[in-house]
XYZ file of C-alpha atoms in Angstrom:
575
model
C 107.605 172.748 102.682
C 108.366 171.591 106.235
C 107.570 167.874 104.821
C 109.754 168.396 101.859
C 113.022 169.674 104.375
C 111.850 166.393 106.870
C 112.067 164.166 103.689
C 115.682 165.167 103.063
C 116.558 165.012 106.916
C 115.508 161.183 106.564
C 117.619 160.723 103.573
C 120.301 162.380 105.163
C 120.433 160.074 108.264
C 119.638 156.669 106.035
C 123.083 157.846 104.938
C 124.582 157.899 107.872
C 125.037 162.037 107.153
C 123.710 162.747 110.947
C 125.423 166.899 110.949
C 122.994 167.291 107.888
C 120.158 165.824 109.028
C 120.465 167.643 111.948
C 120.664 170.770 109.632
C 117.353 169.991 107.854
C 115.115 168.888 110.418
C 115.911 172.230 111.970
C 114.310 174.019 108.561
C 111.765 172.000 108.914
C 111.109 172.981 112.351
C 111.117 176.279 111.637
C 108.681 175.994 108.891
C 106.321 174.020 111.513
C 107.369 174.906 115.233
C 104.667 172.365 116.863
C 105.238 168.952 114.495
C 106.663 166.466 117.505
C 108.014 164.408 114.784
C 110.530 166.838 113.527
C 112.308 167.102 116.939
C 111.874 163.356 117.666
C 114.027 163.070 114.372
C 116.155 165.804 115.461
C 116.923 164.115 118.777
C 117.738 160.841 116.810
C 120.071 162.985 114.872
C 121.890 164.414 117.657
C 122.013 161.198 119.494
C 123.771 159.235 116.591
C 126.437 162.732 116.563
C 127.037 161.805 120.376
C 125.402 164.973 121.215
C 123.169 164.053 124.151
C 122.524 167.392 125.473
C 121.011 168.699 122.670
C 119.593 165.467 121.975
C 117.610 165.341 125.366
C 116.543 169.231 124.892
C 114.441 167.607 121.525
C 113.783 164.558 123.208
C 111.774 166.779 126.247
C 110.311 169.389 123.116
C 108.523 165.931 121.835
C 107.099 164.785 124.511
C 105.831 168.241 125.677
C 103.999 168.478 122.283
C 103.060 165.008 122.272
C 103.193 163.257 125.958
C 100.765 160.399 124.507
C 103.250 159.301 122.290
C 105.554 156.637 123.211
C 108.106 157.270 120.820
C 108.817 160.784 122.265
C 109.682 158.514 125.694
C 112.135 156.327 123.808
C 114.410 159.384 122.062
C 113.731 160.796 126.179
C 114.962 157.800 127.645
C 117.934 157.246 124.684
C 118.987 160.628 125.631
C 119.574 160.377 129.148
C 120.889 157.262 129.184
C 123.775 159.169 126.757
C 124.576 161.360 129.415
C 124.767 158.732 131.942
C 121.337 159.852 133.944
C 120.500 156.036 134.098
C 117.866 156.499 136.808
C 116.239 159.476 134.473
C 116.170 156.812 131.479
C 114.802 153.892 133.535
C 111.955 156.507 134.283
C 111.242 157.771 130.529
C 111.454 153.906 129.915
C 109.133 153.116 132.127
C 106.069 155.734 130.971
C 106.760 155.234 127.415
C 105.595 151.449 128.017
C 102.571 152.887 130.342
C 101.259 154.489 127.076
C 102.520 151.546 124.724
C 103.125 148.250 127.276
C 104.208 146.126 123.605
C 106.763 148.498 122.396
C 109.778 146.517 121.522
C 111.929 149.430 121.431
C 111.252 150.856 124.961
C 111.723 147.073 126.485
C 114.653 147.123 124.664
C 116.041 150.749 126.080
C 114.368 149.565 129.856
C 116.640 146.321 129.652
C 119.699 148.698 128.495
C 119.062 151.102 131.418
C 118.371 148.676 134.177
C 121.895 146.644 132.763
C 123.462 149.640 133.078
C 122.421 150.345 136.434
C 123.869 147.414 137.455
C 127.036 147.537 135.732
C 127.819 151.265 137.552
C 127.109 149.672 140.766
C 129.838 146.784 139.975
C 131.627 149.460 138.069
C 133.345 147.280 134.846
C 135.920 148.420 132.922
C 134.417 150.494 130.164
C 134.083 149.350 126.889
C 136.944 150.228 124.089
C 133.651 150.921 122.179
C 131.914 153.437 124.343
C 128.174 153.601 124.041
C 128.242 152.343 120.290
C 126.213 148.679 121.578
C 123.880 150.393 123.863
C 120.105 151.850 123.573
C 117.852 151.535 121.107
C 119.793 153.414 119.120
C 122.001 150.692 117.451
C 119.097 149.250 116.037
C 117.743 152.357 114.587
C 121.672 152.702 112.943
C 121.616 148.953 111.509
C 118.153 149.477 110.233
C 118.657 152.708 108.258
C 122.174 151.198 106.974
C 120.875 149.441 103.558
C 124.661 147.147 104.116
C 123.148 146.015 107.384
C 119.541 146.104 107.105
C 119.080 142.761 105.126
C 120.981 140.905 108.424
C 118.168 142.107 110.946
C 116.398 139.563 108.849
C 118.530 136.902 110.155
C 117.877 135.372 113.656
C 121.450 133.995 114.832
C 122.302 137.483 113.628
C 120.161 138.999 115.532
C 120.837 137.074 118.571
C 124.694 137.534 118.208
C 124.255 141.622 118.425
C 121.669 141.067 121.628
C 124.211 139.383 123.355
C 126.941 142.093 122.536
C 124.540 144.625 123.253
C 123.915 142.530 126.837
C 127.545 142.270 127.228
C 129.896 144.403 124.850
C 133.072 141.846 126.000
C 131.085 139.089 123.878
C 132.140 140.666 121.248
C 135.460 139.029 121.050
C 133.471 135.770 120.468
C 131.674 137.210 116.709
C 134.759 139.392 115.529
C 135.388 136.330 112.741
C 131.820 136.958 111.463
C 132.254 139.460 108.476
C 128.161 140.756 109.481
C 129.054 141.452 112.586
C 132.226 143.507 111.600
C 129.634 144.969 109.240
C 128.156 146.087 111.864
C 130.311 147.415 113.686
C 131.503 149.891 110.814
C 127.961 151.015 110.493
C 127.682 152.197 114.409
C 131.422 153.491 114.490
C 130.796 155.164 110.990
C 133.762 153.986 109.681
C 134.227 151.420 106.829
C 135.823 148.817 106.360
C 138.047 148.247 102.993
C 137.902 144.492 101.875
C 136.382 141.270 103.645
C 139.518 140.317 105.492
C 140.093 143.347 107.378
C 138.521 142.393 109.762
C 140.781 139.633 110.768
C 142.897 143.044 112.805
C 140.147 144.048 114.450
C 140.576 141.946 117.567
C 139.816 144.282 121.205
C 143.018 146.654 120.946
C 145.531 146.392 123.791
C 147.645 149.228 124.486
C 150.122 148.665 121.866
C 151.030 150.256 118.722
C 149.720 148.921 115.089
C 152.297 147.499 113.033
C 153.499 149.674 109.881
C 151.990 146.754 107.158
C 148.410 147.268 108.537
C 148.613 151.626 107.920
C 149.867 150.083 103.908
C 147.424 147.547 104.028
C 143.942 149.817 105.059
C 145.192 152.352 102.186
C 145.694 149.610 99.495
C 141.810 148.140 100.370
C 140.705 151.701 100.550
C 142.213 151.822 96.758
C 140.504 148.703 96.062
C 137.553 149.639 97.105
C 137.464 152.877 95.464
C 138.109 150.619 91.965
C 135.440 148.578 93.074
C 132.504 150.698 94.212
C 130.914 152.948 91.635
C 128.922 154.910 93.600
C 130.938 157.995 95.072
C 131.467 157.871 98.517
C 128.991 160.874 100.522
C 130.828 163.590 100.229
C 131.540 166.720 102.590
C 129.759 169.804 101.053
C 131.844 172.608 99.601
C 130.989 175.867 100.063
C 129.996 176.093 96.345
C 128.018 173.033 96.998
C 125.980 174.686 99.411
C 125.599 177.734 97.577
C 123.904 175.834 94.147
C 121.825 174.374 96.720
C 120.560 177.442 98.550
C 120.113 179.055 95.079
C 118.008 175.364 93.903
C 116.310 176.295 97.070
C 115.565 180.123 96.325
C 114.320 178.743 92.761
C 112.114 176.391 94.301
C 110.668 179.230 96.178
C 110.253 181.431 93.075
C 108.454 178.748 90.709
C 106.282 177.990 94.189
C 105.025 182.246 93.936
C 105.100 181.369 90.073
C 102.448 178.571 90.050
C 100.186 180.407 93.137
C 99.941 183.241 90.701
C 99.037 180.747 87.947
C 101.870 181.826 85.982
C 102.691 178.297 84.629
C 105.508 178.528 82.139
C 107.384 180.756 84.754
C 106.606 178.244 87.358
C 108.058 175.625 85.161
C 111.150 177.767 84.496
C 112.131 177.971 87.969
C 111.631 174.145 88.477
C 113.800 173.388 85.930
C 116.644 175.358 87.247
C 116.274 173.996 90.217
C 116.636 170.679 88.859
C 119.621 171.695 87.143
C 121.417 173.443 90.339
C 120.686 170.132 92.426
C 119.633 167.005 90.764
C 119.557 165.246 94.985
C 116.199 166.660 95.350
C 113.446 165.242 93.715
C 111.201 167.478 94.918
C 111.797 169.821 92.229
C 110.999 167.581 89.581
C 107.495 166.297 90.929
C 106.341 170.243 91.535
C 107.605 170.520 88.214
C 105.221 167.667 87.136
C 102.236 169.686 89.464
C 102.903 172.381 86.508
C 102.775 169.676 83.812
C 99.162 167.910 84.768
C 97.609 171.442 85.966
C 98.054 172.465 82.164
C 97.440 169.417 80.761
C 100.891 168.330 79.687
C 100.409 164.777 80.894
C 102.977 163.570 78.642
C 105.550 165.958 80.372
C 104.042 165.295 84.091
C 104.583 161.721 83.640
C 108.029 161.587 82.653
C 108.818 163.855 85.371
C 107.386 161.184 87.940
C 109.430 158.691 86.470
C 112.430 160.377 86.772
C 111.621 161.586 90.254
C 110.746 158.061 91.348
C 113.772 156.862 89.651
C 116.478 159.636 91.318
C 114.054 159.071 94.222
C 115.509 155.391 94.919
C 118.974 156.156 93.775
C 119.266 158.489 97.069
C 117.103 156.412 98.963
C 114.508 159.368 99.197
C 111.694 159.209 101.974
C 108.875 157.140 100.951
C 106.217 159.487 100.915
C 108.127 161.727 98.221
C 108.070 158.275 95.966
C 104.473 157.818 96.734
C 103.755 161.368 95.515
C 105.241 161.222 92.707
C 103.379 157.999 91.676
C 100.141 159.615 92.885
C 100.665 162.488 90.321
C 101.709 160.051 87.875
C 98.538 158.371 88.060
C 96.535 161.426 87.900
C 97.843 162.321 84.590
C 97.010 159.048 83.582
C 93.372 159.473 84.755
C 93.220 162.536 82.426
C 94.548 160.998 79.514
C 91.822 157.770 80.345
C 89.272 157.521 77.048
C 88.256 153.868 77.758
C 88.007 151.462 80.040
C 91.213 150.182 79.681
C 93.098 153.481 80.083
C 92.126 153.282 83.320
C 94.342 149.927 84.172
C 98.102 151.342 84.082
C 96.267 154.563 86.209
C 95.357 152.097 89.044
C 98.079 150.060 88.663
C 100.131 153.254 89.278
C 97.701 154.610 92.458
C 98.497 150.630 93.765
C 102.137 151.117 93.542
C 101.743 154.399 95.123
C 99.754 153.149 98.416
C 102.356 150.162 98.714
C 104.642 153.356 98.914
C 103.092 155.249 101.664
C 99.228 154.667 102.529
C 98.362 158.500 101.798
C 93.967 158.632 102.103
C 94.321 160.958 98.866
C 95.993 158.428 96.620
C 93.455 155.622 98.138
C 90.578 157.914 97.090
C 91.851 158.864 93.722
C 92.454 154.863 93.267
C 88.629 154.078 94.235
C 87.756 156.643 91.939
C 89.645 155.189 89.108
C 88.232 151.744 89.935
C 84.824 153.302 89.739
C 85.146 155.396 86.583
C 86.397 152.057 84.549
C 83.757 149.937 85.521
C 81.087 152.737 84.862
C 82.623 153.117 81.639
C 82.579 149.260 80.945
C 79.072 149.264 81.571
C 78.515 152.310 79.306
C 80.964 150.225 76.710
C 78.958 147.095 76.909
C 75.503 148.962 76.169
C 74.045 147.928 73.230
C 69.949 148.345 73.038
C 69.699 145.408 70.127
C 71.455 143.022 71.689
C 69.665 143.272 74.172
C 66.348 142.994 72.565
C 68.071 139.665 70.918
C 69.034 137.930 74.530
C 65.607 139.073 75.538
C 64.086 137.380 73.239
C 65.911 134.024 73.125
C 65.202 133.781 77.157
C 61.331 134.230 75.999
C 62.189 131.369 73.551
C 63.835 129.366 76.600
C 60.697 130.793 79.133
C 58.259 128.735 76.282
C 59.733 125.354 76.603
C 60.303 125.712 80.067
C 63.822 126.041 80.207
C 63.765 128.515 83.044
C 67.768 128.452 83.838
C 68.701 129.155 80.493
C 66.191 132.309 79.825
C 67.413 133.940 83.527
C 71.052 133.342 81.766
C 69.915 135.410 78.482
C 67.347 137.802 80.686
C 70.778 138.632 82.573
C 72.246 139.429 79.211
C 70.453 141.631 77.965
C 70.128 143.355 81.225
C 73.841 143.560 80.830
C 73.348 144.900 77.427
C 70.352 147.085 78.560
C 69.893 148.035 82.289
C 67.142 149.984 82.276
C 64.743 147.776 80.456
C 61.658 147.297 82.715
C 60.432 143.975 80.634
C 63.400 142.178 80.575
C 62.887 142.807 84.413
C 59.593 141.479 84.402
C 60.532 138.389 82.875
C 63.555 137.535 84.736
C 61.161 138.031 87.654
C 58.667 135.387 85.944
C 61.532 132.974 85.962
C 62.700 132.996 89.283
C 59.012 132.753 90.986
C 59.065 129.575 88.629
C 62.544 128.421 89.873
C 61.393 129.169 93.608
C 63.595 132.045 93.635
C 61.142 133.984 95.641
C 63.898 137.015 96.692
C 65.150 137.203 93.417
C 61.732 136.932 91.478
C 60.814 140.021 94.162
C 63.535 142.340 93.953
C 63.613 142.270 90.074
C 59.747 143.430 90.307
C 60.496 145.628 92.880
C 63.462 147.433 89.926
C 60.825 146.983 86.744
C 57.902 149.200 88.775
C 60.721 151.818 89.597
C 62.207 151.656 86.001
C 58.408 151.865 85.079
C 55.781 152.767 87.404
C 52.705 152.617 85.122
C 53.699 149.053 84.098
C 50.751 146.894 85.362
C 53.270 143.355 84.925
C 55.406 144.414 87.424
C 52.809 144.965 89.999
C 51.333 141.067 88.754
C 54.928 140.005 89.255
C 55.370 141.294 92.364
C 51.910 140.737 94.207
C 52.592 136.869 92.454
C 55.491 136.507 94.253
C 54.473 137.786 97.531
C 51.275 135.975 97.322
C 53.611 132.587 97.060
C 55.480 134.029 99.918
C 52.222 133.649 101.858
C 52.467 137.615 102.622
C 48.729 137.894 101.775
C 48.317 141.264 103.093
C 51.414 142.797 101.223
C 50.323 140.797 97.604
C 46.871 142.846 98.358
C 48.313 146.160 98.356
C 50.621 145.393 95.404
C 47.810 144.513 93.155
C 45.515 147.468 94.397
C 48.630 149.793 93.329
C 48.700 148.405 90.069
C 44.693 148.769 89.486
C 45.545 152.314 90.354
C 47.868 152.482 86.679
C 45.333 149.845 85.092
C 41.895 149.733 86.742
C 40.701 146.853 83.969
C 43.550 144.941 84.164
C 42.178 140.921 84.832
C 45.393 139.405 86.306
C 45.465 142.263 89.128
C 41.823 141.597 89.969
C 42.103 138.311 89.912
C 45.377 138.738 92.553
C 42.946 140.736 94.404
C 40.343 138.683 94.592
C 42.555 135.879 95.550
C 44.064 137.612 98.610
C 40.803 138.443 99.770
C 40.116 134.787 99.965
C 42.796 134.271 101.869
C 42.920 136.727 104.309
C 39.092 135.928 105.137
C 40.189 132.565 105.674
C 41.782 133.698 108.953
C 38.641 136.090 109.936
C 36.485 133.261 109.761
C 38.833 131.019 111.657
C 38.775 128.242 108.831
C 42.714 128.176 108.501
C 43.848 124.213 109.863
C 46.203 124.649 112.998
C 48.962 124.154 110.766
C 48.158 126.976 108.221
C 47.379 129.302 111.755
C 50.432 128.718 113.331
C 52.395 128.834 109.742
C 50.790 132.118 109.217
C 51.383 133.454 112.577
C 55.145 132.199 112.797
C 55.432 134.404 109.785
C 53.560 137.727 110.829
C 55.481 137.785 113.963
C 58.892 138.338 111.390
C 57.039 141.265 109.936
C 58.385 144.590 111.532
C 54.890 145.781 111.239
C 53.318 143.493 112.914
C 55.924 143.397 115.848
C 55.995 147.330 116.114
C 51.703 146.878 116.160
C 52.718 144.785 119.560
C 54.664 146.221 121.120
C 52.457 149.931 121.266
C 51.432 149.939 124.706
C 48.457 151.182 123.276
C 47.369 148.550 121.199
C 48.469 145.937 124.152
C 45.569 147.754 126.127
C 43.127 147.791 123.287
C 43.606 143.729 122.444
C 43.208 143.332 126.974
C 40.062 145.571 126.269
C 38.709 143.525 123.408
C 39.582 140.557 125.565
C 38.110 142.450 128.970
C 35.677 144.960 128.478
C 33.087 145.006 125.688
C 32.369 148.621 126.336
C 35.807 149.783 126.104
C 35.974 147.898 123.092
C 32.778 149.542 121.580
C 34.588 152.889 121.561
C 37.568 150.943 120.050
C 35.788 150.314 116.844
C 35.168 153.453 116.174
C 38.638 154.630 115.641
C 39.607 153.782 111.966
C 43.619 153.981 112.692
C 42.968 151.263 115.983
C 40.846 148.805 113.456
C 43.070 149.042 110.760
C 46.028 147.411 113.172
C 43.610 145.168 114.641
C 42.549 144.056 111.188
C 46.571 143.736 110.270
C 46.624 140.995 113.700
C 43.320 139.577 112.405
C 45.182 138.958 108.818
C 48.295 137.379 110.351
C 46.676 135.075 112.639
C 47.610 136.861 115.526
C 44.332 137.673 116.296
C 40.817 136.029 115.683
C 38.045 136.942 116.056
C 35.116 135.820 117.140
């Protein structure tokens, strides 16, 4: 609620409509008492009305709330510097940029202050303008303005309104620039009728306007009335205000409606709502709540279409857009029955997050992403093609054309995921190809796809034994004669680890296979966590040391079996 009433105090200011902004950040307030936000808008609000006092009374409210926000500083600082309290604003200036030291804004406002400080010291003449140049405040008035916000993007534009904010009397050098009389519209609030008005807008002496020009500004104001299409913002009417207190009491009744589940009610309310005032898009996106919560995604997303469509005719806040495009592409999440349902849903959650970068719509999106490419995988399975791919990369396997069967192994496990043989014989491939990480991990996935299968423990211990982890191919290849106790290719892997490992308890390894085999031990986190036991660093001193010491050493079973883990890198020989 209290975001809904701050959404339409933004639009409200964007249109220059400060009295009603004012107005609806002050129900928002009331709806949440302790947002700092709402009053730092409110001050903005009042500011832009002239209305410094209250202005400075929000302005103080923010920063009590929030006083590690730097913002709160700049409305603070804005505020005084409205009443004249130049010394107050140089201060708020000054611990706004202790919290944020890279804030353009508060340099900006600083630089105002401190010129202003000197100007009351060589007391100037003021400006015919007033205050309309100074403070951050201009900016914030060009930027909202959609006529002026396109020029901030233009340096020597830019640089011109510096150097009148610097110096207000520079303006008589830019009046011929139609932006900058733009401009000045925009902070005065008062527009201009065609493009050569401003040719009378020259600094006014103290003399009296010629008849013509009073003929003249009514004839482009008639022009212009022709020529625009858009009504001008209007003042409300009494009546006005009374359809939108009773959209507002409507709103309120299809809110109890839908709490209380009572959906076509709920949808009753919305839609008079809607009718009473169409400026409030709001109405039509709860509307489209009612819609997706029973299952009318048809109706839901035609009511986020024409909410995001009224939504940038009034130059609605952001967020209201992105919600609307977040329930659009809910709806189209429930209607998803394929894979490629799911692309406009995503496409919509995208357009949403470029909207406003809500952490609901950005997990609903990563959802979406997930649930069509689980559902492409569960499209693409098809157990017989598989089998066929399989079998072509045995064909390949045969003649030794070992990229071409990982190429239809990779198929069919596309095909068929959980296939423990096609596993297997991928893994064949790459310990052919020298693939030795790939060859491992696709063992490692057919024993826990399968684990009585005795080829993926051959696999495995294969690859490990290649990977001269001797130690590691042994235990592989006892697990497997655990699930196959006859099987020849496991004993043989066992016997041929044995070999190799008493290679290094004998001392017959070369000094290039010792120091191979111990460069490669002292990588294993087994062997380095064996090393660095302070207990095992005194039984290897005793071993070195003192026999008897050692004596009671080998009768520990845990102590030998990490001595005979050193002995089996090379770390340790013995003798």
């Amino acid at each position: 609620m209290a975001e809904e009433a701050k959404s339409r105090g933004n639009a409200a200011f964007s249109a220059r409509d400060y009295a009603t902004a004012v107005e609806h950040f002050t129900d928002a307030i009331a709806l949440s008492p302790t947002n700092h936000v709402l009053y730092s808008n409110r001050s903005a609000a009042h500011a832009s009305l002239h209305h410094y006092a209250d202005a400075l009374k929000d302005a103080k409210k923010t920063v009590e709330l929030k006083p590690d926000w730097s913002k709160g500083y700049s409305r603070l600082g804005a505020a005084h510097l409205g009443l004249h309290q130049i010394q107050d604003a140089i201060s708020a200036y000054k611990k706004g940029l202790e919290i944020d030291p890279n804030n353009e804004g508060l340099k900006s406002g600083l630089a105002d202050a401190q010129a202003a400080a000197s100007q009351s010291r060589a007391a100037p003449p003021p400006s015919p303008f007033g205050n309309v140049f100074s403070g951050p405040e201009m900016w914030a008035k060009l930027t909202a303005d959609p006529s002026t916000r396109l020029y901030l993007q233009q340096p020597d534009f830019v640089k011109m309104m510096q150097e009148i904010q610097n110096n207000p009397n520079n303006l008589n050098l830019y009046l011929k620039d139609q932006r900058v009389m733009q401009a000045i519209g925009v902070l005065l609030n008062v527009k201009f009728g065609g493009p050569n008005s401003g040719d009378d807008m020259e600094i006014p002496e103290e003399t009296s306007a010629p008849q013509s020009s009073a003929s003249e500004r009514k004839e482009d104001k008639k022009m212009e009335e022709e020529k625009v299409a858009e009504p001008e913002p209007m003042e409300v009417t009494g009546e006005e205000k009374e359809r939108k207190a009773q959209a507002a009491k409507e709103k309120e009744l299809g809110n109890a409606a839908y709490k209380r589940k009572e959906f076509e009610k709920a949808i009753e309310h919305y839609t008079k709502a809607t009718e009473l005032d169409d400026e409030d898009i709001s109405y039509l996106t709860n509307r489209a709540a009612v819609y997706l919560e029973t299952g009318k995604y048809d109706e839901c997303i035609k009511d986020c279409d024409k909410a995001v469509e009224r939504g940038r005719e009034l130059r609605s806040d952001f967020k209201m857009i992105a919600r609307a495009l977040t329930r659009k592409g809910t709806a189209l999440v429930k209607m998803a029955k394929c894979s490629r349902d799911y692309e406009p849903a995503i496409e919509t959650f995208q357009k949403a997050l470029t909207e406003h970068r809500n952490p609901d719509t950005l997990k609903k999106l990563n959802e979406a992403e997930k649930a069509k490419k689980d559902l492409e995988q569960q499209e693409y399975f098809d157990p017989k093609l598989a089998e066929e791919e399989r079998e072509k990369g045995n064909e390949s396997f045969k003649q030794q054309k070992y990229p071409e069967a990982v190429k239809h192994y990779s198929e069919s496990l596309r095909r068929n995921p959980k296939d423990p043989k096609t596993y297997s014989n991928r893994a064949a491939c790459y310990t052919k190809l020298g693939a030795l990480p790939e060859g491992l991990k696709d063992a490692e996935m057919c024993i826990e796809l399968d684990p009585t299968f005795s080829k993926g423990y051959t696999r495995k211990g294969a690859v490990q034994f290649f990977m001269k982890e001797y130690d590691k191919a042994l235990e592989t290849y006892q697990e497997g004669l655990k699930h196959d106790p006859r099987n020849q290719e496991l004993l043989d892997g066992v016997r041929r680890c044995v070999e190799q490992l008493n290679k290094a308890s004998r001392g017959d390894l070369s000094p290039e296979e010792l120091k191979e085999r111990q460069a490669k031990g002292m990588q294993d986190p087994e062997i380095q966590n064996i090393l660095s036991d302070p207990v095992m660093r005194q039984v290897l001193v005793d071993f070195q040391e003192n026999p008897k010491s050692a004596q009671e050493h080998t009768k520990n079973p845990m102590v030998m079996s990490k001595i005979q883990k050193l002995v089996q890198a090379g770390i340790v020989q013995m003798r």
